[in-house]
PDB file of C-alpha atoms in Angstrom:
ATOM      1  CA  UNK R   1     -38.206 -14.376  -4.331  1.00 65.00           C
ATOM      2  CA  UNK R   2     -37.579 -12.112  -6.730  1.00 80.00           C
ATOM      3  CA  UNK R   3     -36.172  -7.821  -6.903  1.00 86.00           C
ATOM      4  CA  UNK R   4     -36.392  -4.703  -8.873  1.00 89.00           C
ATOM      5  CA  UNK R   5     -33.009  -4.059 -10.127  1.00 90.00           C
ATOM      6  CA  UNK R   6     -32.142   0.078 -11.301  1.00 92.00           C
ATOM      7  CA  UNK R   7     -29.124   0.819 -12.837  1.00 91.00           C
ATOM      8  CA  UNK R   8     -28.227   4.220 -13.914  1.00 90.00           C
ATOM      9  CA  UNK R   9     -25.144   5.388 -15.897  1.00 87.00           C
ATOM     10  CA  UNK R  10     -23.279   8.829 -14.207  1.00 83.00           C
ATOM     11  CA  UNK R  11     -20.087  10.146 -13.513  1.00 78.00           C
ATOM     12  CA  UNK R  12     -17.753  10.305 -10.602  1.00 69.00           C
ATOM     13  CA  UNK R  13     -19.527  13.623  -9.476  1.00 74.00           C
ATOM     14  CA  UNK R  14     -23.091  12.100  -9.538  1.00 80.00           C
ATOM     15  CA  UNK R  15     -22.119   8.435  -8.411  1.00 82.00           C
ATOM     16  CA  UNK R  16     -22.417   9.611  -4.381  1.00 82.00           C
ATOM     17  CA  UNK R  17     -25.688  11.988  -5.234  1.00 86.00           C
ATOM     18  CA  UNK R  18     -27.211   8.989  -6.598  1.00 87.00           C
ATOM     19  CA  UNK R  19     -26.590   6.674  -3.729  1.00 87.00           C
ATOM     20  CA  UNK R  20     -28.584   9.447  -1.358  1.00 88.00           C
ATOM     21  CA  UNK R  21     -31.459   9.078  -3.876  1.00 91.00           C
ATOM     22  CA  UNK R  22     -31.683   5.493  -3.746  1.00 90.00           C
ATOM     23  CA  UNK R  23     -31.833   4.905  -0.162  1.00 89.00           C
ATOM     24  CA  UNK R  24     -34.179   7.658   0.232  1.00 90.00           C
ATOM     25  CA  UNK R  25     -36.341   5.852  -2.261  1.00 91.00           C
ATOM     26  CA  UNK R  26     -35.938   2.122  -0.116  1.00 90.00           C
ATOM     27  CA  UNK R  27     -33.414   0.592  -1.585  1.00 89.00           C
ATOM     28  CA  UNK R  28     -32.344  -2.517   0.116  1.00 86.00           C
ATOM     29  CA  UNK R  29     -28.020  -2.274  -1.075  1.00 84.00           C
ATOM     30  CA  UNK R  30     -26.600  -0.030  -3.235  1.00 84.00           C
ATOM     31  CA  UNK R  31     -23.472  -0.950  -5.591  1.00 82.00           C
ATOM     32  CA  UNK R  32     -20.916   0.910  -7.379  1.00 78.00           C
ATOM     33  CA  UNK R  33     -19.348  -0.544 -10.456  1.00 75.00           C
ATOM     34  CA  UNK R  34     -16.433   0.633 -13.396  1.00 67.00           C
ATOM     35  CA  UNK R  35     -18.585   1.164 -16.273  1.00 55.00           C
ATOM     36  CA  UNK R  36     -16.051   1.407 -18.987  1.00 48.00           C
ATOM     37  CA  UNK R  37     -12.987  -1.061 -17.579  1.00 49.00           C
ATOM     38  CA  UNK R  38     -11.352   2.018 -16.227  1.00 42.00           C
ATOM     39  CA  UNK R  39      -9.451   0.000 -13.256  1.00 46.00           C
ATOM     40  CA  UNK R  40      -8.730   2.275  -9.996  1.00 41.00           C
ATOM     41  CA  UNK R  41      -5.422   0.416  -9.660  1.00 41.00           C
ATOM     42  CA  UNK R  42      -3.519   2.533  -6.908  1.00 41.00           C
ATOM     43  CA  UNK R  43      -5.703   4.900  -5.232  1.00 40.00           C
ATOM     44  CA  UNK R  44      -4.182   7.728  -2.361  1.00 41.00           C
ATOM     45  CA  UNK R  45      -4.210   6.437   0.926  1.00 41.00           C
ATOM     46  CA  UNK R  46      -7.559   7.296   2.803  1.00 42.00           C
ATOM     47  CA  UNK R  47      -9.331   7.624  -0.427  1.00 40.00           C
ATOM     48  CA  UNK R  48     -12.333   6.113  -2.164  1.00 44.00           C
ATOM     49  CA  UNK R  49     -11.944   6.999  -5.465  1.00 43.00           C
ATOM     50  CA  UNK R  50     -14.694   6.252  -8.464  1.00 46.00           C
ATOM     51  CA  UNK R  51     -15.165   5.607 -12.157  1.00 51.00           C
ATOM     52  CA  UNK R  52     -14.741   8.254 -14.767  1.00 63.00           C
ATOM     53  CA  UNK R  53     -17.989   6.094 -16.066  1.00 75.00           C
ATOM     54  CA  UNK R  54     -19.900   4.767 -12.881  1.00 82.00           C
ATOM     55  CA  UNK R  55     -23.133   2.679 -13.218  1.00 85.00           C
ATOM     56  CA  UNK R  56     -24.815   2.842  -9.352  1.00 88.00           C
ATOM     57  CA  UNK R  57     -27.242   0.280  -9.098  1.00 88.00           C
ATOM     58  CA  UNK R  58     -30.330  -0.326  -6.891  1.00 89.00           C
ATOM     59  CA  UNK R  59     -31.930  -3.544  -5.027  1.00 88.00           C
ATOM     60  CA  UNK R  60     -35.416  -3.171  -4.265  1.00 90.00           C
ATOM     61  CA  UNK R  61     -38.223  -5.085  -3.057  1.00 88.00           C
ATOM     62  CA  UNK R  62     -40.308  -6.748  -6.297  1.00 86.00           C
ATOM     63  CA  UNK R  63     -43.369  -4.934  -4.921  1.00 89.00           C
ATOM     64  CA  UNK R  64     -41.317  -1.501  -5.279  1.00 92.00           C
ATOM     65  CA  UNK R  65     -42.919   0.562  -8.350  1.00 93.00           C
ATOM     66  CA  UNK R  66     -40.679   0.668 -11.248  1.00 93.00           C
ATOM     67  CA  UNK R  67     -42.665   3.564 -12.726  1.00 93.00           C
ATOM     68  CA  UNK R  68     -42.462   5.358  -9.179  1.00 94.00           C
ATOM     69  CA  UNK R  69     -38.367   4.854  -9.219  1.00 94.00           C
ATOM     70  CA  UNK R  70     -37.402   6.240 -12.313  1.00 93.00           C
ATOM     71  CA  UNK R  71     -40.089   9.434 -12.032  1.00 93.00           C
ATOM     72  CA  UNK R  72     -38.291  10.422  -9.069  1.00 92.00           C
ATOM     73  CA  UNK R  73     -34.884   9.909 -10.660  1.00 92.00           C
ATOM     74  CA  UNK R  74     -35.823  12.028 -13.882  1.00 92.00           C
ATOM     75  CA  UNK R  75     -37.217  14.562 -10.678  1.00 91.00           C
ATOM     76  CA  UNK R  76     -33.555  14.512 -10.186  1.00 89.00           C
ATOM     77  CA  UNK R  77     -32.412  15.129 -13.653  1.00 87.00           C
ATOM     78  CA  UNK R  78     -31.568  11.710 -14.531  1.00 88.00           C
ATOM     79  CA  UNK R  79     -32.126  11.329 -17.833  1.00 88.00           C
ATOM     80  CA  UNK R  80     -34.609   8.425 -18.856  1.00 87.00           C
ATOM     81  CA  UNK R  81     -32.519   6.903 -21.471  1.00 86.00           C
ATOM     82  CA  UNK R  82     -29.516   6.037 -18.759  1.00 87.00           C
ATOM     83  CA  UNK R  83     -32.110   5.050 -16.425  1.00 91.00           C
ATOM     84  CA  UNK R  84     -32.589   1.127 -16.435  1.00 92.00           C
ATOM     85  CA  UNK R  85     -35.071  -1.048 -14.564  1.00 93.00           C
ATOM     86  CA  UNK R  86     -35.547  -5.339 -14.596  1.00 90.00           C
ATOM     87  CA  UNK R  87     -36.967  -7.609 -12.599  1.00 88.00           C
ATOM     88  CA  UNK R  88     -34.509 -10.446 -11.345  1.00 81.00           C
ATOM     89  CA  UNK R  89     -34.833 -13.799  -9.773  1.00 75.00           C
ATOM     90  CA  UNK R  90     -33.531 -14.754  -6.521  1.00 66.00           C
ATOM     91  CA  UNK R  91     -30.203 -17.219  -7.067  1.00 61.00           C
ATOM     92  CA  UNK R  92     -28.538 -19.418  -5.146  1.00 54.00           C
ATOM     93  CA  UNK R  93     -25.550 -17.683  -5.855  1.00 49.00           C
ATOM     94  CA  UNK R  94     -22.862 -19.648  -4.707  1.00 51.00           C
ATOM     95  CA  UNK R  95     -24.120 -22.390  -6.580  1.00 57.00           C
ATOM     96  CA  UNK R  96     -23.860 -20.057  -9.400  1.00 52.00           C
ATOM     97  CA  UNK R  97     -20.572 -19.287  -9.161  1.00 52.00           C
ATOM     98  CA  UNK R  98     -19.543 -23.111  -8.632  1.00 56.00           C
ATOM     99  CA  UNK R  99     -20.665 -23.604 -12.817  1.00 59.00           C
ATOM    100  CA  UNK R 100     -18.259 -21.464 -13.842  1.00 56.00           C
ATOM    101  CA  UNK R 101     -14.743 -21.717 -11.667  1.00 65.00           C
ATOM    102  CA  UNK R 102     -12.798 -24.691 -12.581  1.00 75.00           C
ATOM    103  CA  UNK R 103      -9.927 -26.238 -11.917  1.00 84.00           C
ATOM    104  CA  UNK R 104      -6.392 -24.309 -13.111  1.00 87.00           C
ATOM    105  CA  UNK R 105      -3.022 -25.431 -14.009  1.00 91.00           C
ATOM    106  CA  UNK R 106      -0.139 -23.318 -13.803  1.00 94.00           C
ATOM    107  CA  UNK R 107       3.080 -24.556 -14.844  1.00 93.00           C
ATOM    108  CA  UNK R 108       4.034 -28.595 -15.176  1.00 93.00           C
ATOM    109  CA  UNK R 109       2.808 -30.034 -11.971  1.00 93.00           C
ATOM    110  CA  UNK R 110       0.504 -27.391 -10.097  1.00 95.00           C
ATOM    111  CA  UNK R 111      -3.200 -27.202 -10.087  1.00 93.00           C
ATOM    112  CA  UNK R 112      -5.835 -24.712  -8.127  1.00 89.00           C
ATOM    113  CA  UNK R 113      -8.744 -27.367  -8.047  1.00 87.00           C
ATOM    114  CA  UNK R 114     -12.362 -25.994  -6.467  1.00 80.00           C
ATOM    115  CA  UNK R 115     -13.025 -28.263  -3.358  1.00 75.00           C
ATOM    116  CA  UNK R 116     -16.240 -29.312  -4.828  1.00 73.00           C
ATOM    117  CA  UNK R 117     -14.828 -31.128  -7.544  1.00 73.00           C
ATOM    118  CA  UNK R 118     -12.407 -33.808  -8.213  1.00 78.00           C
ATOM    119  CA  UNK R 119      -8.816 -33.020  -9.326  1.00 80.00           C
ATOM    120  CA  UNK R 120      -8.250 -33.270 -13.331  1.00 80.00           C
ATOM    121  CA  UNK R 121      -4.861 -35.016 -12.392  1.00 86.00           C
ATOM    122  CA  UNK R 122      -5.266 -36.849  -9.571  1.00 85.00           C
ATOM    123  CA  UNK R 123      -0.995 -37.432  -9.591  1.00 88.00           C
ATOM    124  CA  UNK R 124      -0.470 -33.304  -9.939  1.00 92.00           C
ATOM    125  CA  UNK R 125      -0.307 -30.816  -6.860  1.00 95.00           C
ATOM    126  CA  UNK R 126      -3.631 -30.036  -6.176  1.00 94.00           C
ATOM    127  CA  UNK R 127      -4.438 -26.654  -4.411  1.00 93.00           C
ATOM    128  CA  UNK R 128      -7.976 -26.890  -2.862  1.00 88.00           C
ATOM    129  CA  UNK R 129      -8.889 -23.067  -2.735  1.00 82.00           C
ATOM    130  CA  UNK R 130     -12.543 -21.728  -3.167  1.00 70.00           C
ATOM    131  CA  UNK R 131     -13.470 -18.179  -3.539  1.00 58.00           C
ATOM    132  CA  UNK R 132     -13.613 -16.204  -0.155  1.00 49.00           C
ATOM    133  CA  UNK R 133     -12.663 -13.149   1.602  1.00 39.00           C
ATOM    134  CA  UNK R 134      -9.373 -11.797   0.247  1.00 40.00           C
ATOM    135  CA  UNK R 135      -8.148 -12.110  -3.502  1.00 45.00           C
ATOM    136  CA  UNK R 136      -6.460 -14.554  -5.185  1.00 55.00           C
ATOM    137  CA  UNK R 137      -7.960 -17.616  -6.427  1.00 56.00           C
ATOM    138  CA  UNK R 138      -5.541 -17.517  -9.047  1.00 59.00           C
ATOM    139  CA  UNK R 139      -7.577 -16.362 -11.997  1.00 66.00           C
ATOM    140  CA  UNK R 140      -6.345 -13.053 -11.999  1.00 82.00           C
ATOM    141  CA  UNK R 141      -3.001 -12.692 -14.268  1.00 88.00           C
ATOM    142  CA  UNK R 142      -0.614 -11.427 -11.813  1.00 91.00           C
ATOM    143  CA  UNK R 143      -1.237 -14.368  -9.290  1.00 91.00           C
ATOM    144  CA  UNK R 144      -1.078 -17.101 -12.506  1.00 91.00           C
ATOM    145  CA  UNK R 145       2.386 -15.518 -12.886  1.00 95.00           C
ATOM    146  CA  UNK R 146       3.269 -15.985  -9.644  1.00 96.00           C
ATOM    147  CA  UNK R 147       1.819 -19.698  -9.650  1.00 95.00           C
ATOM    148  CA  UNK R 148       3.638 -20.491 -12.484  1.00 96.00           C
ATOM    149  CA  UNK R 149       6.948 -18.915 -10.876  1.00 98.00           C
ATOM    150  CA  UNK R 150       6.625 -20.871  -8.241  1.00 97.00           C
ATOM    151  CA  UNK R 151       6.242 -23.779 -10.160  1.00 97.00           C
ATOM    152  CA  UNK R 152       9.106 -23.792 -11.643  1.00 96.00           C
ATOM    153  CA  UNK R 153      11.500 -23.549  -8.736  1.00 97.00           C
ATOM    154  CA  UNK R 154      13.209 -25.748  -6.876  1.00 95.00           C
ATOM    155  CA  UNK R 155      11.015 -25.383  -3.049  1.00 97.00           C
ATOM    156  CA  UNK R 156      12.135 -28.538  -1.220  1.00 96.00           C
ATOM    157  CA  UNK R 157      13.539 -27.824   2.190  1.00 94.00           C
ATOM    158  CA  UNK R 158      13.369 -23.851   1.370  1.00 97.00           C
ATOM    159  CA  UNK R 159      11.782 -20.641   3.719  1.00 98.00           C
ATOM    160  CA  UNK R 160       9.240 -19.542   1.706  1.00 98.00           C
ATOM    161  CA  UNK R 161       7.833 -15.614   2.555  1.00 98.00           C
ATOM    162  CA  UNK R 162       4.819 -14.285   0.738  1.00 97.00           C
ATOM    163  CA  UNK R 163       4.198 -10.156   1.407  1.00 96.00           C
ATOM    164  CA  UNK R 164       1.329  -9.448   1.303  1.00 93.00           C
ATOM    165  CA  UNK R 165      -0.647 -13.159   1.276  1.00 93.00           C
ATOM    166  CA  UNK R 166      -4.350 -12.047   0.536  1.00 87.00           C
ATOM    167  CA  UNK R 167      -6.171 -15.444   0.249  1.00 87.00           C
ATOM    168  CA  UNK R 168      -2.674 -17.405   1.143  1.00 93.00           C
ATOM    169  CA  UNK R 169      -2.720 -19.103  -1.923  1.00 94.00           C
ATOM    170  CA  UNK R 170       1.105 -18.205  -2.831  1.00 96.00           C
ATOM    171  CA  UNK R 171       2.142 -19.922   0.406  1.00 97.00           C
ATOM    172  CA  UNK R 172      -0.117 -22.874   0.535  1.00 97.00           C
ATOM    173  CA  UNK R 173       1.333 -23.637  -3.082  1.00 97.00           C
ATOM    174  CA  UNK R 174       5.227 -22.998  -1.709  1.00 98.00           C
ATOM    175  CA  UNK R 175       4.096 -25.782   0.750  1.00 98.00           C
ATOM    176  CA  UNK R 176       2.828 -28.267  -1.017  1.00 97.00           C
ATOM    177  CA  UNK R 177       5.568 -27.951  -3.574  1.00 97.00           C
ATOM    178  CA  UNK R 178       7.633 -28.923  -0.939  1.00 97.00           C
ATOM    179  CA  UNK R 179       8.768 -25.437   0.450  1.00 97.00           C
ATOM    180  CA  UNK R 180      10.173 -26.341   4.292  1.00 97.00           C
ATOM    181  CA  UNK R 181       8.034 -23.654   5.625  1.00 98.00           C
ATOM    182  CA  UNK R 182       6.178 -20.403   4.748  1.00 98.00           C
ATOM    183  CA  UNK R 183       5.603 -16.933   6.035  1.00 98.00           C
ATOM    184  CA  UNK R 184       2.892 -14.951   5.285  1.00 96.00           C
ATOM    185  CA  UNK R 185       1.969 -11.404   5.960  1.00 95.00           C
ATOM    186  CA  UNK R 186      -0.547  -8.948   5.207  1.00 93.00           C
ATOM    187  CA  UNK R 187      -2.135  -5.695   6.705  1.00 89.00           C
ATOM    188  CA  UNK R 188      -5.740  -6.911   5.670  1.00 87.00           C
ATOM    189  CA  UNK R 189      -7.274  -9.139   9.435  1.00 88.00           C
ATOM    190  CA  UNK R 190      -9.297 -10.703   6.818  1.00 84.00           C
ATOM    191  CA  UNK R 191      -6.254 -11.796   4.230  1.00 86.00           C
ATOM    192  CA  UNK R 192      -4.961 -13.446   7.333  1.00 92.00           C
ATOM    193  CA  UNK R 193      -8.009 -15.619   8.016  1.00 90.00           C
ATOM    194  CA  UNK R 194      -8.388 -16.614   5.013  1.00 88.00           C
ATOM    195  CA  UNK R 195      -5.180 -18.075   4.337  1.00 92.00           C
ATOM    196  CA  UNK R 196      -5.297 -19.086   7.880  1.00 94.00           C
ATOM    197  CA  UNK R 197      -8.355 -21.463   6.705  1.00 92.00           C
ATOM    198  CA  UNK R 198      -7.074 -22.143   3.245  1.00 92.00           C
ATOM    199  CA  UNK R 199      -3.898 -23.931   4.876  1.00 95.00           C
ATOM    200  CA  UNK R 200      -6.325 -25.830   7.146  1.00 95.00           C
ATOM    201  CA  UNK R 201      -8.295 -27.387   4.041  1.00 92.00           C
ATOM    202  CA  UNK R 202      -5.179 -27.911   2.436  1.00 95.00           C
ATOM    203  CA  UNK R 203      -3.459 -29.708   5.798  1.00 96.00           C
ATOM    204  CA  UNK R 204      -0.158 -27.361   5.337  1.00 97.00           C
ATOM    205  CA  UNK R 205      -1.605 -25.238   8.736  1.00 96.00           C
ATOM    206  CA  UNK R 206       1.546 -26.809  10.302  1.00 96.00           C
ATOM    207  CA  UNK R 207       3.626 -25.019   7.963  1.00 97.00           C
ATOM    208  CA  UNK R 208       2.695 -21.326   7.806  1.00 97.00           C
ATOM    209  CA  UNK R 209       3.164 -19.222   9.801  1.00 97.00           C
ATOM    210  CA  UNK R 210       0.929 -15.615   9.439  1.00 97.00           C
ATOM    211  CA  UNK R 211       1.623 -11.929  11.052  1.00 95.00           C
ATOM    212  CA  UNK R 212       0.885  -8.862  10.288  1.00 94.00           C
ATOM    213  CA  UNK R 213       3.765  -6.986   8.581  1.00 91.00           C
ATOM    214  CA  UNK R 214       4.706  -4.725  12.026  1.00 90.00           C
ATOM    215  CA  UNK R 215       4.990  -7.932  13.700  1.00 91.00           C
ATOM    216  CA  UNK R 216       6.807 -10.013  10.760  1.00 92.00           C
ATOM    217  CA  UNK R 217      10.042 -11.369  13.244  1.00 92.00           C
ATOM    218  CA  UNK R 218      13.751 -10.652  12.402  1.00 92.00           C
ATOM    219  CA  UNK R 219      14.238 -13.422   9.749  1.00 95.00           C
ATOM    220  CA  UNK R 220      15.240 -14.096   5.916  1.00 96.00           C
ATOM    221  CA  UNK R 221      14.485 -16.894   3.183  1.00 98.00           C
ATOM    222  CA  UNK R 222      15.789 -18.370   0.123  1.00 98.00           C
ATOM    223  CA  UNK R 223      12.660 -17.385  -1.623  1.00 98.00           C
ATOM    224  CA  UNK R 224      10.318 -14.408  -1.109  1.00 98.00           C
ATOM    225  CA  UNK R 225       7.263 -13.536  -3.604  1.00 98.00           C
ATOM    226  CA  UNK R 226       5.084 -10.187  -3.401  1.00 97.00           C
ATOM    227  CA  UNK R 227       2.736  -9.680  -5.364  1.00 94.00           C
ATOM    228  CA  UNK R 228       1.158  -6.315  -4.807  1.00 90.00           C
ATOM    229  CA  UNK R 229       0.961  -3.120  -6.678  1.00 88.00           C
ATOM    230  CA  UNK R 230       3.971  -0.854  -8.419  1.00 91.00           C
ATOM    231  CA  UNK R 231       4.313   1.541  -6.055  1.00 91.00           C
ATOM    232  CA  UNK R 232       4.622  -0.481  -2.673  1.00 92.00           C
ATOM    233  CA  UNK R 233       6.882  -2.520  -4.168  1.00 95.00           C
ATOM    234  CA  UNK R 234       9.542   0.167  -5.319  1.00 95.00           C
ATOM    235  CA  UNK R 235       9.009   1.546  -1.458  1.00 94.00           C
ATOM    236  CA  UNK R 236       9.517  -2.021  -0.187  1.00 95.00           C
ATOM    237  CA  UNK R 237      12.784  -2.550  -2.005  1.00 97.00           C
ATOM    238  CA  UNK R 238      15.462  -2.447   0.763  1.00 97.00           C
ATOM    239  CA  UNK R 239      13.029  -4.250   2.710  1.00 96.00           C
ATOM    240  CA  UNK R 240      12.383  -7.005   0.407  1.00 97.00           C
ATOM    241  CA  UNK R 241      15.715  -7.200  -0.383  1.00 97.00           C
ATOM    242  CA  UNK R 242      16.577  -7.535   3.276  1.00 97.00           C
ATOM    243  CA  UNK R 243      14.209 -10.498   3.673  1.00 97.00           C
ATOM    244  CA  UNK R 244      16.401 -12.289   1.010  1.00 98.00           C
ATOM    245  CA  UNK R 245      19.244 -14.392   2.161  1.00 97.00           C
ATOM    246  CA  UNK R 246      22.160 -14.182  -0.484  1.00 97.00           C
ATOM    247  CA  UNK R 247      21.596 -16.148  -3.444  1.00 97.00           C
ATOM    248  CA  UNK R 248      18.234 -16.628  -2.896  1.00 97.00           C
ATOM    249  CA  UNK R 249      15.130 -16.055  -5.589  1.00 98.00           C
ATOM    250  CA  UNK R 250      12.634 -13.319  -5.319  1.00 98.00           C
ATOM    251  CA  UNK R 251       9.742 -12.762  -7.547  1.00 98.00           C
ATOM    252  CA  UNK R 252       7.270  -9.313  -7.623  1.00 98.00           C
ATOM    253  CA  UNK R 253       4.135  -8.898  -9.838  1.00 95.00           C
ATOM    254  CA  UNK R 254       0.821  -6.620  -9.375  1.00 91.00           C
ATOM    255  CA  UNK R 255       3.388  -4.487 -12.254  1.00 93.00           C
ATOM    256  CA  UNK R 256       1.481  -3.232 -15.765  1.00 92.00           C
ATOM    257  CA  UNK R 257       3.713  -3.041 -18.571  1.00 93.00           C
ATOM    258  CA  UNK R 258       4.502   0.364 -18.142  1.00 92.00           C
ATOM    259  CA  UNK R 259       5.378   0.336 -14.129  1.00 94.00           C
ATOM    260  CA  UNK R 260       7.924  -2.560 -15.398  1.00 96.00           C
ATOM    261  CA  UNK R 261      11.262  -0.709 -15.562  1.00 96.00           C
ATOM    262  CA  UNK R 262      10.056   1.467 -12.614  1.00 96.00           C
ATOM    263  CA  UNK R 263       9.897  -1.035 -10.267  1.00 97.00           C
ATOM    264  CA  UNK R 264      13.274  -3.266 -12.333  1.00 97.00           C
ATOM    265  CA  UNK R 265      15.323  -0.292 -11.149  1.00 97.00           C
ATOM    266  CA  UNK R 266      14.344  -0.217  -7.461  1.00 97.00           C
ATOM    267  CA  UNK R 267      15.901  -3.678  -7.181  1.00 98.00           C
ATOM    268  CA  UNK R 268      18.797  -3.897  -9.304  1.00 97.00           C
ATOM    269  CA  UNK R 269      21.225  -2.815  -7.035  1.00 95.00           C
ATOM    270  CA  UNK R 270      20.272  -5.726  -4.809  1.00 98.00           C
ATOM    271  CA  UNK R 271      19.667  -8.581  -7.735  1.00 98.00           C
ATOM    272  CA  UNK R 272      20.583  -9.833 -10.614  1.00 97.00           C
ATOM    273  CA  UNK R 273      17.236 -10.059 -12.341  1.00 98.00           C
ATOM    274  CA  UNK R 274      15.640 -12.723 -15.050  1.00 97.00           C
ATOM    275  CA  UNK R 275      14.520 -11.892 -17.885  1.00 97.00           C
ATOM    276  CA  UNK R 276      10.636 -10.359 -17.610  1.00 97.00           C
ATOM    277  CA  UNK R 277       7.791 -12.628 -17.901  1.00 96.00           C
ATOM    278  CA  UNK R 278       4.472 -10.956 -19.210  1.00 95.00           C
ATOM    279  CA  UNK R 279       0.307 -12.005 -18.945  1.00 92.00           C
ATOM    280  CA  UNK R 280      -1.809 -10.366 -20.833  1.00 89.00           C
ATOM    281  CA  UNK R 281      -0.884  -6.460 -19.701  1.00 88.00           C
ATOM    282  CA  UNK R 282       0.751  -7.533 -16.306  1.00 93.00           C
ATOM    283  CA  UNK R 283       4.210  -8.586 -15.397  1.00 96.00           C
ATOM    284  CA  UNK R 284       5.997 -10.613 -12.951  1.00 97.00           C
ATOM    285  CA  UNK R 285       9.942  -9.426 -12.439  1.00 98.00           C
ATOM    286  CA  UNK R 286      12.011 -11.678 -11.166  1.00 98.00           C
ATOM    287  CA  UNK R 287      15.829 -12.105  -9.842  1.00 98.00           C
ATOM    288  CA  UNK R 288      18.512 -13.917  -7.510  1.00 98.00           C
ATOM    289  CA  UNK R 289      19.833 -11.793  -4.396  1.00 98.00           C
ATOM    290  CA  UNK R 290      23.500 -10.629  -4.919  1.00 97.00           C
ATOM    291  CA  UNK R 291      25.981 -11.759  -2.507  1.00 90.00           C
ATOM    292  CA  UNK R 292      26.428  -7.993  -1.307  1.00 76.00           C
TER     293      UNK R 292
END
């Protein structure tokens, strides 16, 4: 089966004009997509904020007229030139997908290993995790920080709590590198069965424990990892900080660069931090709880 694809180039203003046009014209889905790597990293609460630079594109049927489309968008003072139309072939998309994600080490010993394929070190600690309904696969820069982190500590025995778990992966990996037990929560149903599943392929289900973050229990850990955005983490300071039994480790990322002493401040007076570690233009801040 194939479509007719139409992409046009507009603004923020036109982006939600254009979307009326389309489905008025037929159009079987209608996407929205940053046309100039202008990331919407922390958008107001209740808001769904676009692109500067938005490219809206169209699904159709193939037997849809091309010509038909885009003389009803220039109706609409579209110009031609940002107007653009293809035909594409049906995929079998996740099959697609499976060619290009491969397995990922991060650190000395850990590995995020598509469940497709076999491990590239059979004696390592393989995380089975394919891609799903809540982020983190670990190919994003903040959660190969937080991989790594993890990595690199000393787990065995140790209360592991991940805020805000998405896909689970930072808990699974606490597991199998020999964390006691893990906690994960997250405001996102969906974040929760994913990880929820992701244990289960991973046989750590045992081990974690998931709640929503109104409904996280009294309770503290020697280690607790968020990794979420600037701004929720400077609010979640005390509360972070309260998860954290004395002496313990935390570690925060979802920081840029320039959120990095903005969010360094807001736990100071309950840490003694490390020195930063950076990926690319994100950072991962972390520290060991003071005994006070």
């Amino acid at each position: 089966m194939s479509w007719l694809q139409v992409k046009v180039l507009t603004d923020e203003a036109g982006a939600a004009a254009l979307e009326q046009i389309f489905e008025g014209l037929g159009a079987l889905s209608v996407t929205m997509l940053d046309a100039a790597d202008d990331p919407v990293l922390e958008p107001d609460l209740g808001t769904t904020p676009l692109w500067r630079n938005t490219q809206v594109v169209a699904l159709f049927s193939a037997d849809t007229s091309a010509e038909m489309v885009r003389e009803q968008l220039e109706r609409n003072q579209i110009a031609a030139a940002d107007i653009e139309c293809e035909v594409i072939e049906d995929r079998d998309w996740e099959r697609e997908w499976m060619t290009h994600f491969h397995p990922m080490r991060f650190g000395s010993r850990l590995w995020i290993c598509p469940s497709w394929g076999e491990p590239e070190d059979p004696n390592g600690v393989n995380l089975l995790l394919d891609p799903g309904l809540a982020f983190g696969t670990g190919t994003h820069p903040t959660t190969a920080l937080c991989l790594t982190w993890l990595d690199s500590q000393k787990l065995q025995g140790k209360q592991v709590i991940d805020f805000g778990c998405g896909s689970g992966v930072l808990a699974i990996a606490a597991l199998l590198l020999g964390a006691d037990h893990a906690t994960g929560t997250d405001i996102d149903p969906q974040a929760l069965e994913a990880s929820r599943d992701n244990a289960e392929r991973n046989s750590v289900s045992e081990g974690l424990t998931l709640h929503f973050p109104e409904k996280m229990p009294e309770m503290k850990a020697e280690v607790v990892i968020a990794n979420i955005l600037a701004n929720p983490l400077i609010s979640l300071a005390p509360k972070l900080a309260a998860l954290t039994l004395p002496g313990g480790s935390i570690a925060l990322s979802g920081i840029l660069k320039d959120q990095e002493e903005a969010v360094a401040e807001a736990y100071r007076n309950y840490f003694e931090l490390d020195p930063t570690e950076y990926k690319e233009d994100w950072v991962l801040i972390s520290g060991r709880r003071l005994p006070y």
